[in-house]
Coordinates of N, CA and C in Angstrom, one line a residue:
M1 N 10.5 -20.2 23.1 CA 10.1 -20.3 21.7 C 9.7 -18.9 21.1
H2 N 10.1 -18.7 19.9 CA 9.8 -17.4 19.3 C 8.5 -17.4 18.5
E3 N 7.7 -16.3 18.8 CA 6.4 -16.2 18.1 C 6.5 -14.9 17.2
D4 N 6.0 -15.0 16.0 CA 5.9 -13.9 15.1 C 4.9 -12.9 15.7
S5 N 5.1 -11.6 15.6 CA 4.1 -10.6 16.0 C 3.0 -10.6 14.9
P6 N 1.8 -10.3 15.4 CA 0.7 -10.3 14.5 C 0.8 -9.2 13.4
A7 N 0.3 -9.5 12.2 CA 0.3 -8.6 11.1 C -0.6 -7.4 11.5
P8 N -0.3 -6.2 11.1 CA -1.2 -5.1 11.3 C -2.5 -5.2 10.6
A9 N -3.6 -4.7 11.1 CA -4.9 -4.7 10.5 C -4.9 -3.9 9.2
R10 N -5.4 -4.5 8.2 CA -5.6 -3.8 6.9 C -7.0 -3.4 6.7
T11 N -7.2 -2.4 5.9 CA -8.6 -1.9 5.7 C -8.9 -1.8 4.3
A12 N -10.2 -1.9 3.9 CA -10.6 -1.7 2.5 C -10.9 -0.2 2.4
P13 N -11.1 0.2 1.1 CA -11.4 1.6 0.9 C -12.6 2.0 1.7
G14 N -12.6 3.1 2.4 CA -13.7 3.6 3.2 C -13.7 3.1 4.6
L15 N -12.7 2.3 5.0 CA -12.5 1.8 6.4 C -11.4 2.6 7.1
T16 N -11.5 2.5 8.4 CA -10.5 3.2 9.2 C -9.8 2.3 10.2
T17 N -8.6 2.6 10.6 CA -7.9 1.9 11.6 C -7.7 2.9 12.8
A18 N -7.3 2.3 13.9 CA -7.1 3.2 15.1 C -5.9 4.1 14.8
S19 N -5.0 3.8 13.9 CA -3.8 4.6 13.7 C -4.1 5.6 12.5
A20 N -5.2 5.5 11.9 CA -5.5 6.5 10.8 C -5.7 7.9 11.3
S21 N -5.1 8.9 10.7 CA -5.3 10.2 11.2 C -6.4 11.0 10.5
A22 N -6.7 10.6 9.3 CA -7.8 11.3 8.6 C -8.8 10.3 8.1
L23 N -10.1 10.6 8.4 CA -11.2 9.7 8.0 C -11.5 9.9 6.5
P24 N -11.6 8.8 5.8 CA -11.9 8.9 4.4 C -13.4 9.2 4.2
P25 N -13.9 9.9 3.2 CA -15.3 10.2 3.1 C -16.1 8.9 2.7
G26 N -17.4 8.9 3.0 CA -18.2 7.8 2.6 C -19.0 7.1 3.7
P27 N -18.4 6.7 4.8 CA -19.1 5.9 5.7 C -20.2 6.7 6.4
P28 N -21.3 6.1 6.7 CA -22.4 6.8 7.3 C -21.9 7.3 8.7
A29 N -22.5 8.4 9.2 CA -22.2 8.9 10.5 C -22.4 7.9 11.6
G30 N -21.4 7.8 12.5 CA -21.5 6.8 13.5 C -21.0 5.4 13.2
H31 N -20.5 5.2 11.9 CA -20.0 3.9 11.5 C -18.5 4.0 11.2
S32 N -17.8 3.2 11.8 CA -16.3 3.1 11.5 C -15.9 1.6 11.6
A33 N -15.7 1.0 10.5 CA -15.4 -0.5 10.5 C -13.9 -0.7 10.4
T34 N -13.5 -1.7 11.1 CA -12.1 -2.1 11.1 C -12.0 -3.6 11.1
T35 N -10.8 -4.1 10.8 CA -10.6 -5.6 10.8 C -9.5 -5.9 11.8
T36 N -9.6 -7.0 12.5 CA -8.6 -7.4 13.5 C -8.3 -8.9 13.2
E37 N -7.1 -9.3 13.6 CA -6.7 -10.7 13.5 C -6.7 -11.4 14.8
R38 N -7.2 -12.6 14.8 CA -7.2 -13.5 16.0 C -6.7 -14.8 15.5
G39 N -5.5 -15.1 15.8 CA -4.9 -16.3 15.3 C -4.9 -16.3 13.8
S40 N -5.4 -17.4 13.2 CA -5.4 -17.5 11.7 C -6.7 -16.9 11.1
F41 N -7.5 -16.2 11.9 CA -8.8 -15.6 11.4 C -8.8 -14.1 11.5
C42 N -9.5 -13.5 10.6 CA -9.6 -12.1 10.5 C -11.1 -11.7 10.7
L43 N -11.4 -10.8 11.6 CA -12.8 -10.4 11.8 C -13.0 -8.9 11.5
A44 N -14.1 -8.6 11.0 CA -14.6 -7.3 10.7 C -15.6 -6.9 11.8
H45 N -15.4 -5.6 12.3 CA -16.4 -5.1 13.2 C -16.6 -3.6 13.0
C46 N -17.7 -3.1 13.5 CA -18.1 -1.7 13.3 C -18.4 -1.1 14.7
T47 N -18.3 0.2 14.8 CA -18.6 0.9 16.0 C -20.1 0.9 16.4
C48 N -20.9 0.5 15.4 CA -22.4 0.4 15.7 C -22.7 -0.9 16.4
G49 N -21.8 -1.8 16.5 CA -22.0 -3.1 17.1 C -22.1 -4.3 16.2
W50 N -22.1 -4.0 14.9 CA -22.1 -5.1 13.9 C -20.8 -5.8 13.9
R51 N -20.8 -7.1 13.8 CA -19.6 -8.0 13.7 C -19.8 -8.9 12.5
G52 N -18.8 -9.0 11.7 CA -18.9 -9.9 10.5 C -18.4 -11.3 11.0
P53 N -18.5 -12.3 10.1 CA -18.1 -13.7 10.5 C -16.5 -13.7 10.5
A54 N -16.0 -14.7 11.2 CA -14.5 -14.9 11.2 C -14.1 -15.5 9.8
R55 N -13.1 -14.9 9.2 CA -12.7 -15.4 7.9 C -11.2 -15.7 7.9
R56 N -10.8 -16.7 7.2 CA -9.4 -17.0 7.0 C -8.8 -16.0 6.0
S57 N -9.6 -15.5 5.1 CA -9.2 -14.5 4.1 C -9.3 -13.1 4.6
R58 N -8.2 -12.4 4.7 CA -8.3 -11.0 5.1 C -9.1 -10.2 4.2
D59 N -9.0 -10.4 2.9 CA -9.7 -9.7 1.8 C -11.2 -9.9 2.0
R60 N -11.6 -11.1 2.3 CA -13.1 -11.3 2.5 C -13.6 -10.6 3.7
A61 N -12.8 -10.5 4.8 CA -13.2 -9.8 6.0 C -13.3 -8.3 5.7
R62 N -12.4 -7.8 4.9 CA -12.4 -6.4 4.5 C -13.7 -6.1 3.6
N63 N -14.0 -7.0 2.7 CA -15.2 -6.9 1.8 C -16.4 -6.9 2.7
D64 N -16.5 -7.8 3.7 CA -17.6 -7.8 4.6 C -17.9 -6.4 5.3
A65 N -16.7 -5.8 5.7 CA -16.8 -4.5 6.4 C -17.3 -3.4 5.3
A66 N -16.7 -3.5 4.1 CA -17.1 -2.5 3.1 C -18.5 -2.6 2.8
E67 N -19.0 -3.8 2.6 CA -20.5 -4.0 2.3 C -21.3 -3.5 3.5
H68 N -20.9 -3.7 4.7 CA -21.7 -3.2 5.9 C -21.8 -1.7 5.8
L69 N -20.6 -1.0 5.5 CA -20.6 0.4 5.4 C -21.4 1.0 4.2
A70 N -21.5 0.2 3.2 CA -22.3 0.6 2.0 C -23.8 0.5 2.1
T71 N -24.3 -0.3 3.1 CA -25.7 -0.4 3.3 C -26.1 0.6 4.2
P72 N -27.3 1.2 4.0 CA -27.8 2.2 4.9 C -28.3 1.8 6.2

């Protein structure tokens, strides 16, 4: 049976992915938030250990990550 490959992770402004070569300005030192997909859910997580809720909407997961980066 053929399975589609997962879609690449997308990021909101101020977020980075593992394939990003330059970090955008803005996130606090030590914070780098990304989104990953697991099945039909998208999860946001940060290098500080924070994890957002699983969302069916990729946009909402990116917004969760952006809000986390915006808070001190």
